Amino acid sequence: MPQKLDAFERKILHVLQEDASIPTAKLGEMVGLSSSPCWRRVDRLEKEGIITRRVALVDRQKVGLNAHIFAQVKLNAHGRANLDEFAAAIRSFPEVLEAYVLMGVFDFMLRIVAADIDAYERFFFTKLSKLTGIQEINSTVALSQVKATTALPIS
């Protein structure tokens, strides 16, 4: 069930989604609160799990991860019984940034990064395709990125 957020908390979340390193005093000034009440609200948002973590976002290409791949994975009938096992294996691969269980033709959608297509090919043949229960993997290479955000549209 969604948490009730007041106008100040929604403003705090909007600002922190753009820059989580902003000092509390500056954040309070931006949302119309003094430092202490602002800090208490941020602390509550963290304790209630609304703010799950604060991270630095890294430009993947500037650190040599130039290939961005989306892989749709279909498990065989026996593999479907082991969804949790497959999910645990996927979580252990640092190349997989996101993984979703799907409803439809495919069972999983994976977002994967690699240095280049050759590196993805090695990942595909040495790790991904060796997992048990896989019937089909459909890989799609992203040519360019049109939009990327981590900010949720909080209203």
Short mmCIF file of N, CA and C in Angstrom, two decimals:
data_model
loop_
_atom_site.label_atom_id
_atom_site.label_comp_id
_atom_site.label_asym_id
_atom_site.label_seq_id
_atom_site.Cartn_x
_atom_site.Cartn_y
_atom_site.Cartn_z
N MET A 1 0.84 -1.18 0.00
CA MET A 1 0.00 0.00 0.00
C MET A 1 0.88 1.24 0.00
N PRO A 2 0.59 2.19 -0.89
CA PRO A 2 1.42 3.41 -0.96
C PRO A 2 1.40 4.20 0.34
N GLN A 3 2.55 4.76 0.67
CA GLN A 3 2.67 5.59 1.86
C GLN A 3 2.05 6.96 1.58
N LYS A 4 1.46 7.55 2.60
CA LYS A 4 0.95 8.92 2.49
C LYS A 4 2.12 9.88 2.58
N LEU A 5 2.26 10.71 1.57
CA LEU A 5 3.32 11.70 1.54
C LEU A 5 2.71 13.08 1.49
N ASP A 6 3.22 13.99 2.32
CA ASP A 6 2.71 15.36 2.24
C ASP A 6 3.51 16.11 1.17
N ALA A 7 3.14 17.36 0.95
CA ALA A 7 3.76 18.16 -0.10
C ALA A 7 5.26 18.34 0.13
N PHE A 8 5.69 18.52 1.38
CA PHE A 8 7.11 18.68 1.68
C PHE A 8 7.88 17.40 1.34
N GLU A 9 7.32 16.27 1.71
CA GLU A 9 7.99 15.00 1.45
C GLU A 9 8.10 14.72 -0.06
N ARG A 10 7.07 15.06 -0.79
CA ARG A 10 7.13 14.88 -2.25
C ARG A 10 8.21 15.78 -2.84
N LYS A 11 8.30 17.03 -2.35
CA LYS A 11 9.34 17.94 -2.83
C LYS A 11 10.73 17.41 -2.47
N ILE A 12 10.87 16.90 -1.25
CA ILE A 12 12.15 16.33 -0.82
C ILE A 12 12.56 15.19 -1.75
N LEU A 13 11.62 14.31 -2.06
CA LEU A 13 11.92 13.18 -2.94
C LEU A 13 12.30 13.63 -4.34
N HIS A 14 11.60 14.64 -4.85
CA HIS A 14 11.95 15.17 -6.18
C HIS A 14 13.39 15.69 -6.19
N VAL A 15 13.76 16.46 -5.18
CA VAL A 15 15.11 17.05 -5.13
C VAL A 15 16.15 15.95 -4.95
N LEU A 16 15.92 15.03 -4.01
CA LEU A 16 16.92 13.99 -3.75
C LEU A 16 17.10 13.04 -4.93
N GLN A 17 16.06 12.84 -5.72
CA GLN A 17 16.21 11.99 -6.90
C GLN A 17 17.13 12.63 -7.94
N GLU A 18 17.22 13.93 -7.91
CA GLU A 18 18.12 14.63 -8.83
C GLU A 18 19.53 14.75 -8.26
N ASP A 19 19.66 14.92 -6.93
CA ASP A 19 20.98 15.06 -6.31
C ASP A 19 20.88 14.66 -4.84
N ALA A 20 21.24 13.43 -4.54
CA ALA A 20 21.14 12.92 -3.16
C ALA A 20 22.28 13.42 -2.28
N SER A 21 23.26 14.10 -2.86
CA SER A 21 24.39 14.58 -2.06
C SER A 21 24.15 15.97 -1.49
N ILE A 22 23.03 16.55 -1.80
CA ILE A 22 22.74 17.91 -1.35
C ILE A 22 22.67 17.97 0.18
N PRO A 23 23.31 18.95 0.81
CA PRO A 23 23.25 19.07 2.27
C PRO A 23 21.83 19.34 2.75
N THR A 24 21.52 18.85 3.94
CA THR A 24 20.17 18.98 4.49
C THR A 24 19.73 20.43 4.59
N ALA A 25 20.62 21.33 4.97
CA ALA A 25 20.25 22.74 5.08
C ALA A 25 19.81 23.29 3.72
N LYS A 26 20.55 22.97 2.67
CA LYS A 26 20.20 23.42 1.32
C LYS A 26 18.90 22.76 0.85
N LEU A 27 18.75 21.47 1.15
CA LEU A 27 17.53 20.76 0.80
C LEU A 27 16.33 21.41 1.47
N GLY A 28 16.44 21.70 2.75
CA GLY A 28 15.36 22.35 3.47
C GLY A 28 15.00 23.70 2.87
N GLU A 29 16.01 24.46 2.51
CA GLU A 29 15.80 25.76 1.87
C GLU A 29 15.04 25.59 0.55
N MET A 30 15.39 24.57 -0.20
CA MET A 30 14.76 24.35 -1.51
C MET A 30 13.29 23.92 -1.39
N VAL A 31 12.95 23.21 -0.30
CA VAL A 31 11.58 22.72 -0.16
C VAL A 31 10.74 23.55 0.81
N GLY A 32 11.36 24.55 1.44
CA GLY A 32 10.60 25.43 2.33
C GLY A 32 10.55 24.99 3.78
N LEU A 33 11.59 24.27 4.24
CA LEU A 33 11.67 23.83 5.63
C LEU A 33 13.01 24.25 6.22
N SER A 34 13.05 24.39 7.55
CA SER A 34 14.34 24.61 8.18
C SER A 34 15.06 23.26 8.24
N SER A 35 16.33 23.29 8.60
CA SER A 35 17.19 22.11 8.54
C SER A 35 16.68 20.93 9.38
N SER A 36 16.32 21.17 10.63
CA SER A 36 15.91 20.07 11.52
C SER A 36 14.65 19.35 11.05
N PRO A 37 13.55 20.07 10.76
CA PRO A 37 12.37 19.35 10.26
C PRO A 37 12.63 18.63 8.94
N CYS A 38 13.47 19.21 8.11
CA CYS A 38 13.82 18.58 6.85
C CYS A 38 14.57 17.28 7.11
N TRP A 39 15.55 17.32 8.02
CA TRP A 39 16.32 16.12 8.35
C TRP A 39 15.41 15.04 8.91
N ARG A 40 14.46 15.42 9.80
CA ARG A 40 13.53 14.44 10.39
C ARG A 40 12.69 13.75 9.31
N ARG A 41 12.26 14.53 8.32
CA ARG A 41 11.45 13.94 7.24
C ARG A 41 12.29 12.98 6.39
N VAL A 42 13.51 13.38 6.07
CA VAL A 42 14.39 12.50 5.29
C VAL A 42 14.67 11.23 6.10
N ASP A 43 14.94 11.38 7.38
CA ASP A 43 15.20 10.23 8.23
C ASP A 43 14.00 9.28 8.25
N ARG A 44 12.79 9.84 8.35
CA ARG A 44 11.57 9.02 8.34
C ARG A 44 11.41 8.31 7.01
N LEU A 45 11.67 9.03 5.90
CA LEU A 45 11.55 8.42 4.58
C LEU A 45 12.53 7.27 4.41
N GLU A 46 13.70 7.39 5.01
CA GLU A 46 14.68 6.30 4.97
C GLU A 46 14.25 5.14 5.86
N LYS A 47 13.82 5.44 7.07
CA LYS A 47 13.40 4.38 8.00
C LYS A 47 12.19 3.61 7.50
N GLU A 48 11.29 4.28 6.80
CA GLU A 48 10.10 3.61 6.28
C GLU A 48 10.36 2.92 4.94
N GLY A 49 11.59 3.02 4.44
CA GLY A 49 11.94 2.33 3.22
C GLY A 49 11.49 3.01 1.94
N ILE A 50 11.03 4.25 2.04
CA ILE A 50 10.64 5.00 0.84
C ILE A 50 11.91 5.40 0.09
N ILE A 51 12.89 5.90 0.82
CA ILE A 51 14.24 6.09 0.27
C ILE A 51 14.98 4.81 0.61
N THR A 52 15.32 4.03 -0.42
CA THR A 52 15.94 2.73 -0.17
C THR A 52 17.45 2.81 -0.06
N ARG A 53 18.07 3.73 -0.76
CA ARG A 53 19.52 3.93 -0.66
C ARG A 53 19.90 5.18 -1.44
N ARG A 54 21.11 5.67 -1.19
CA ARG A 54 21.66 6.80 -1.93
C ARG A 54 22.92 6.32 -2.63
N VAL A 55 23.01 6.58 -3.92
CA VAL A 55 24.12 6.05 -4.70
C VAL A 55 24.68 7.11 -5.63
N ALA A 56 25.85 6.84 -6.18
CA ALA A 56 26.41 7.66 -7.24
C ALA A 56 26.09 6.96 -8.56
N LEU A 57 25.58 7.69 -9.52
CA LEU A 57 25.28 7.13 -10.83
C LEU A 57 26.52 7.31 -11.71
N VAL A 58 26.97 6.23 -12.31
CA VAL A 58 28.20 6.21 -13.09
C VAL A 58 27.87 6.11 -14.58
N ASP A 59 28.54 6.89 -15.39
CA ASP A 59 28.38 6.82 -16.84
C ASP A 59 29.06 5.54 -17.31
N ARG A 60 28.27 4.57 -17.78
CA ARG A 60 28.81 3.26 -18.13
C ARG A 60 29.87 3.33 -19.24
N GLN A 61 29.68 4.22 -20.20
CA GLN A 61 30.63 4.31 -21.31
C GLN A 61 31.97 4.89 -20.86
N LYS A 62 31.95 5.79 -19.89
CA LYS A 62 33.19 6.38 -19.41
C LYS A 62 34.02 5.40 -18.58
N VAL A 63 33.40 4.29 -18.17
CA VAL A 63 34.15 3.25 -17.46
C VAL A 63 34.32 2.00 -18.34
N GLY A 64 34.11 2.19 -19.64
CA GLY A 64 34.41 1.13 -20.59
C GLY A 64 33.33 0.08 -20.81
N LEU A 65 32.10 0.36 -20.42
CA LEU A 65 31.00 -0.58 -20.64
C LEU A 65 30.16 -0.05 -21.80
N ASN A 66 30.60 -0.33 -23.01
CA ASN A 66 30.01 0.27 -24.20
C ASN A 66 28.84 -0.50 -24.80
N ALA A 67 28.69 -1.76 -24.43
CA ALA A 67 27.59 -2.56 -24.96
C ALA A 67 26.46 -2.63 -23.95
N HIS A 68 25.26 -2.33 -24.42
CA HIS A 68 24.07 -2.34 -23.59
C HIS A 68 23.08 -3.30 -24.26
N ILE A 69 22.76 -4.39 -23.56
CA ILE A 69 21.99 -5.46 -24.17
C ILE A 69 20.75 -5.76 -23.32
N PHE A 70 19.67 -6.05 -24.00
CA PHE A 70 18.45 -6.53 -23.35
C PHE A 70 18.26 -7.97 -23.78
N ALA A 71 18.14 -8.87 -22.84
CA ALA A 71 17.98 -10.28 -23.15
C ALA A 71 16.66 -10.78 -22.58
N GLN A 72 15.87 -11.38 -23.44
CA GLN A 72 14.62 -12.02 -23.02
C GLN A 72 14.91 -13.51 -22.89
N VAL A 73 14.57 -14.05 -21.73
CA VAL A 73 14.87 -15.45 -21.44
C VAL A 73 13.58 -16.23 -21.26
N LYS A 74 13.49 -17.34 -21.96
CA LYS A 74 12.35 -18.25 -21.83
C LYS A 74 12.88 -19.53 -21.20
N LEU A 75 12.26 -19.93 -20.11
CA LEU A 75 12.65 -21.17 -19.45
C LEU A 75 11.81 -22.32 -20.01
N ASN A 76 12.38 -23.52 -19.98
CA ASN A 76 11.58 -24.66 -20.41
C ASN A 76 10.60 -25.02 -19.29
N ALA A 77 9.72 -25.95 -19.55
CA ALA A 77 8.69 -26.31 -18.56
C ALA A 77 9.31 -26.70 -17.24
N HIS A 78 10.38 -27.47 -17.28
CA HIS A 78 11.07 -27.87 -16.05
C HIS A 78 11.73 -26.66 -15.40
N GLY A 79 12.26 -25.76 -16.22
CA GLY A 79 12.92 -24.57 -15.70
C GLY A 79 11.98 -23.64 -14.95
N ARG A 80 10.73 -23.58 -15.38
CA ARG A 80 9.75 -22.71 -14.73
C ARG A 80 9.56 -23.08 -13.26
N ALA A 81 9.76 -24.35 -12.97
CA ALA A 81 9.63 -24.79 -11.58
C ALA A 81 10.77 -24.25 -10.74
N ASN A 82 11.84 -23.80 -11.41
CA ASN A 82 13.02 -23.31 -10.71
C ASN A 82 13.24 -21.82 -10.94
N LEU A 83 12.17 -21.05 -10.98
CA LEU A 83 12.28 -19.61 -11.18
C LEU A 83 13.21 -18.98 -10.13
N ASP A 84 13.06 -19.40 -8.89
CA ASP A 84 13.88 -18.83 -7.81
C ASP A 84 15.36 -19.16 -8.01
N GLU A 85 15.65 -20.36 -8.47
CA GLU A 85 17.04 -20.76 -8.72
C GLU A 85 17.65 -19.93 -9.84
N PHE A 86 16.87 -19.73 -10.90
CA PHE A 86 17.34 -18.91 -12.02
C PHE A 86 17.56 -17.48 -11.56
N ALA A 87 16.60 -16.94 -10.81
CA ALA A 87 16.70 -15.56 -10.31
C ALA A 87 17.94 -15.39 -9.42
N ALA A 88 18.22 -16.36 -8.57
CA ALA A 88 19.40 -16.28 -7.70
C ALA A 88 20.68 -16.28 -8.53
N ALA A 89 20.72 -17.11 -9.56
CA ALA A 89 21.91 -17.15 -10.42
C ALA A 89 22.12 -15.81 -11.13
N ILE A 90 21.04 -15.23 -11.63
CA ILE A 90 21.12 -13.94 -12.34
C ILE A 90 21.61 -12.84 -11.40
N ARG A 91 21.16 -12.88 -10.16
CA ARG A 91 21.60 -11.87 -9.18
C ARG A 91 23.10 -11.91 -8.95
N SER A 92 23.72 -13.06 -9.18
CA SER A 92 25.16 -13.18 -8.92
C SER A 92 26.02 -12.65 -10.07
N PHE A 93 25.41 -12.31 -11.19
CA PHE A 93 26.16 -11.82 -12.35
C PHE A 93 26.23 -10.30 -12.33
N PRO A 94 27.41 -9.70 -12.13
CA PRO A 94 27.48 -8.23 -12.09
C PRO A 94 27.13 -7.58 -13.43
N GLU A 95 27.23 -8.32 -14.51
CA GLU A 95 26.88 -7.78 -15.83
C GLU A 95 25.38 -7.50 -15.95
N VAL A 96 24.58 -8.20 -15.17
CA VAL A 96 23.12 -8.02 -15.21
C VAL A 96 22.76 -6.90 -14.23
N LEU A 97 22.32 -5.78 -14.78
CA LEU A 97 21.97 -4.63 -13.94
C LEU A 97 20.55 -4.71 -13.42
N GLU A 98 19.65 -5.24 -14.23
CA GLU A 98 18.25 -5.37 -13.84
C GLU A 98 17.71 -6.68 -14.38
N ALA A 99 16.78 -7.27 -13.65
CA ALA A 99 16.12 -8.49 -14.10
C ALA A 99 14.67 -8.44 -13.65
N TYR A 100 13.79 -8.76 -14.57
CA TYR A 100 12.36 -8.72 -14.30
C TYR A 100 11.72 -10.05 -14.67
N VAL A 101 10.81 -10.52 -13.84
CA VAL A 101 9.98 -11.66 -14.20
C VAL A 101 8.84 -11.12 -15.04
N LEU A 102 8.59 -11.77 -16.17
CA LEU A 102 7.57 -11.29 -17.11
C LEU A 102 6.37 -12.21 -17.16
N MET A 103 5.27 -11.66 -17.62
CA MET A 103 4.09 -12.44 -17.94
C MET A 103 3.96 -12.36 -19.46
N GLY A 104 3.93 -13.48 -20.12
CA GLY A 104 3.87 -13.48 -21.57
C GLY A 104 4.74 -14.57 -22.15
N VAL A 105 5.24 -14.35 -23.36
CA VAL A 105 6.03 -15.35 -24.08
C VAL A 105 7.34 -15.66 -23.36
N PHE A 106 8.01 -14.64 -22.85
CA PHE A 106 9.27 -14.83 -22.15
C PHE A 106 9.06 -14.76 -20.66
N ASP A 107 9.97 -15.37 -19.91
CA ASP A 107 9.86 -15.43 -18.46
C ASP A 107 10.65 -14.32 -17.75
N PHE A 108 11.75 -13.88 -18.36
CA PHE A 108 12.60 -12.85 -17.76
C PHE A 108 13.04 -11.85 -18.81
N MET A 109 13.23 -10.61 -18.38
CA MET A 109 13.88 -9.57 -19.18
C MET A 109 15.10 -9.13 -18.37
N LEU A 110 16.26 -9.16 -19.00
CA LEU A 110 17.51 -8.78 -18.35
C LEU A 110 18.09 -7.56 -19.05
N ARG A 111 18.61 -6.64 -18.26
CA ARG A 111 19.38 -5.51 -18.81
C ARG A 111 20.83 -5.77 -18.45
N ILE A 112 21.66 -5.86 -19.47
CA ILE A 112 23.04 -6.31 -19.30
C ILE A 112 24.00 -5.27 -19.90
N VAL A 113 25.15 -5.09 -19.26
CA VAL A 113 26.21 -4.25 -19.82
C VAL A 113 27.48 -5.08 -19.96
N ALA A 114 28.26 -4.72 -20.96
CA ALA A 114 29.54 -5.39 -21.20
C ALA A 114 30.47 -4.39 -21.88
N ALA A 115 31.74 -4.69 -21.89
CA ALA A 115 32.71 -3.80 -22.51
C ALA A 115 32.42 -3.62 -23.99
N ASP A 116 32.06 -4.71 -24.65
CA ASP A 116 31.77 -4.68 -26.08
C ASP A 116 30.99 -5.94 -26.44
N ILE A 117 30.69 -6.12 -27.70
CA ILE A 117 29.91 -7.29 -28.12
C ILE A 117 30.69 -8.58 -27.88
N ASP A 118 31.99 -8.55 -28.06
CA ASP A 118 32.80 -9.74 -27.78
C ASP A 118 32.70 -10.13 -26.30
N ALA A 119 32.73 -9.15 -25.42
CA ALA A 119 32.60 -9.43 -23.98
C ALA A 119 31.22 -9.99 -23.67
N TYR A 120 30.19 -9.45 -24.33
CA TYR A 120 28.84 -10.00 -24.13
C TYR A 120 28.77 -11.44 -24.63
N GLU A 121 29.41 -11.71 -25.77
CA GLU A 121 29.40 -13.07 -26.30
C GLU A 121 30.04 -14.03 -25.29
N ARG A 122 31.16 -13.63 -24.68
CA ARG A 122 31.80 -14.47 -23.66
C ARG A 122 30.86 -14.68 -22.47
N PHE A 123 30.22 -13.60 -22.01
CA PHE A 123 29.25 -13.71 -20.90
C PHE A 123 28.12 -14.66 -21.29
N PHE A 124 27.61 -14.50 -22.49
CA PHE A 124 26.50 -15.32 -22.97
C PHE A 124 26.87 -16.80 -22.96
N PHE A 125 28.04 -17.14 -23.53
CA PHE A 125 28.40 -18.55 -23.66
C PHE A 125 28.99 -19.17 -22.39
N THR A 126 29.63 -18.37 -21.55
CA THR A 126 30.26 -18.95 -20.35
C THR A 126 29.40 -18.87 -19.10
N LYS A 127 28.42 -17.98 -19.09
CA LYS A 127 27.60 -17.83 -17.89
C LYS A 127 26.11 -18.01 -18.18
N LEU A 128 25.55 -17.08 -18.95
CA LEU A 128 24.10 -17.03 -19.12
C LEU A 128 23.53 -18.30 -19.73
N SER A 129 24.04 -18.72 -20.85
CA SER A 129 23.46 -19.88 -21.54
C SER A 129 23.75 -21.20 -20.83
N LYS A 130 24.64 -21.20 -19.85
CA LYS A 130 24.95 -22.42 -19.11
C LYS A 130 23.99 -22.67 -17.95
N LEU A 131 23.13 -21.72 -17.65
CA LEU A 131 22.17 -21.91 -16.56
C LEU A 131 21.16 -22.99 -16.97
N THR A 132 20.79 -23.79 -16.00
CA THR A 132 19.87 -24.88 -16.30
C THR A 132 18.45 -24.37 -16.51
N GLY A 133 17.72 -25.07 -17.35
CA GLY A 133 16.31 -24.78 -17.55
C GLY A 133 16.01 -23.74 -18.61
N ILE A 134 17.03 -23.25 -19.33
CA ILE A 134 16.78 -22.24 -20.36
C ILE A 134 16.37 -22.91 -21.67
N GLN A 135 15.28 -22.43 -22.22
CA GLN A 135 14.83 -22.90 -23.52
C GLN A 135 15.32 -21.97 -24.63
N GLU A 136 15.25 -20.64 -24.36
CA GLU A 136 15.56 -19.67 -25.41
C GLU A 136 16.05 -18.38 -24.79
N ILE A 137 17.02 -17.74 -25.44
CA ILE A 137 17.49 -16.40 -25.07
C ILE A 137 17.46 -15.55 -26.33
N ASN A 138 16.77 -14.43 -26.24
CA ASN A 138 16.67 -13.50 -27.37
C ASN A 138 17.38 -12.21 -26.94
N SER A 139 18.55 -11.94 -27.50
CA SER A 139 19.34 -10.75 -27.13
C SER A 139 19.12 -9.64 -28.13
N THR A 140 18.96 -8.43 -27.62
CA THR A 140 18.81 -7.24 -28.45
C THR A 140 19.83 -6.21 -27.99
N VAL A 141 20.63 -5.71 -28.93
CA VAL A 141 21.66 -4.72 -28.60
C VAL A 141 21.06 -3.32 -28.78
N ALA A 142 21.21 -2.49 -27.76
CA ALA A 142 20.76 -1.11 -27.85
C ALA A 142 21.80 -0.31 -28.63
N LEU A 143 21.36 0.43 -29.65
CA LEU A 143 22.27 1.25 -30.44
C LEU A 143 22.59 2.56 -29.75
N SER A 144 21.58 3.19 -29.19
CA SER A 144 21.78 4.44 -28.47
C SER A 144 20.70 4.58 -27.41
N GLN A 145 20.93 5.48 -26.49
CA GLN A 145 20.00 5.71 -25.40
C GLN A 145 19.26 7.01 -25.64
N VAL A 146 17.94 6.95 -25.65
CA VAL A 146 17.13 8.13 -25.90
C VAL A 146 16.76 8.82 -24.59
N LYS A 147 16.52 8.02 -23.54
CA LYS A 147 16.18 8.58 -22.24
C LYS A 147 16.68 7.63 -21.17
N ALA A 148 17.19 8.19 -20.11
CA ALA A 148 17.60 7.41 -18.95
C ALA A 148 17.35 8.26 -17.71
N THR A 149 16.60 7.73 -16.80
CA THR A 149 16.37 8.43 -15.54
C THR A 149 16.17 7.41 -14.44
N THR A 150 16.48 7.81 -13.25
CA THR A 150 16.17 6.99 -12.09
C THR A 150 15.08 7.66 -11.25
N ALA A 151 14.68 8.86 -11.66
CA ALA A 151 13.68 9.63 -10.92
C ALA A 151 12.27 9.11 -11.21
N LEU A 152 11.55 8.78 -10.15
CA LEU A 152 10.16 8.35 -10.29
C LEU A 152 9.25 9.57 -10.39
N PRO A 153 8.17 9.48 -11.15
CA PRO A 153 7.23 10.61 -11.28
C PRO A 153 6.29 10.66 -10.08
N ILE A 154 6.76 11.19 -8.98
CA ILE A 154 5.98 11.25 -7.74
C ILE A 154 5.02 12.43 -7.80
N SER A 155 3.74 12.14 -7.59
CA SER A 155 2.77 13.25 -7.63
C SER A 155 2.15 13.47 -6.28
#
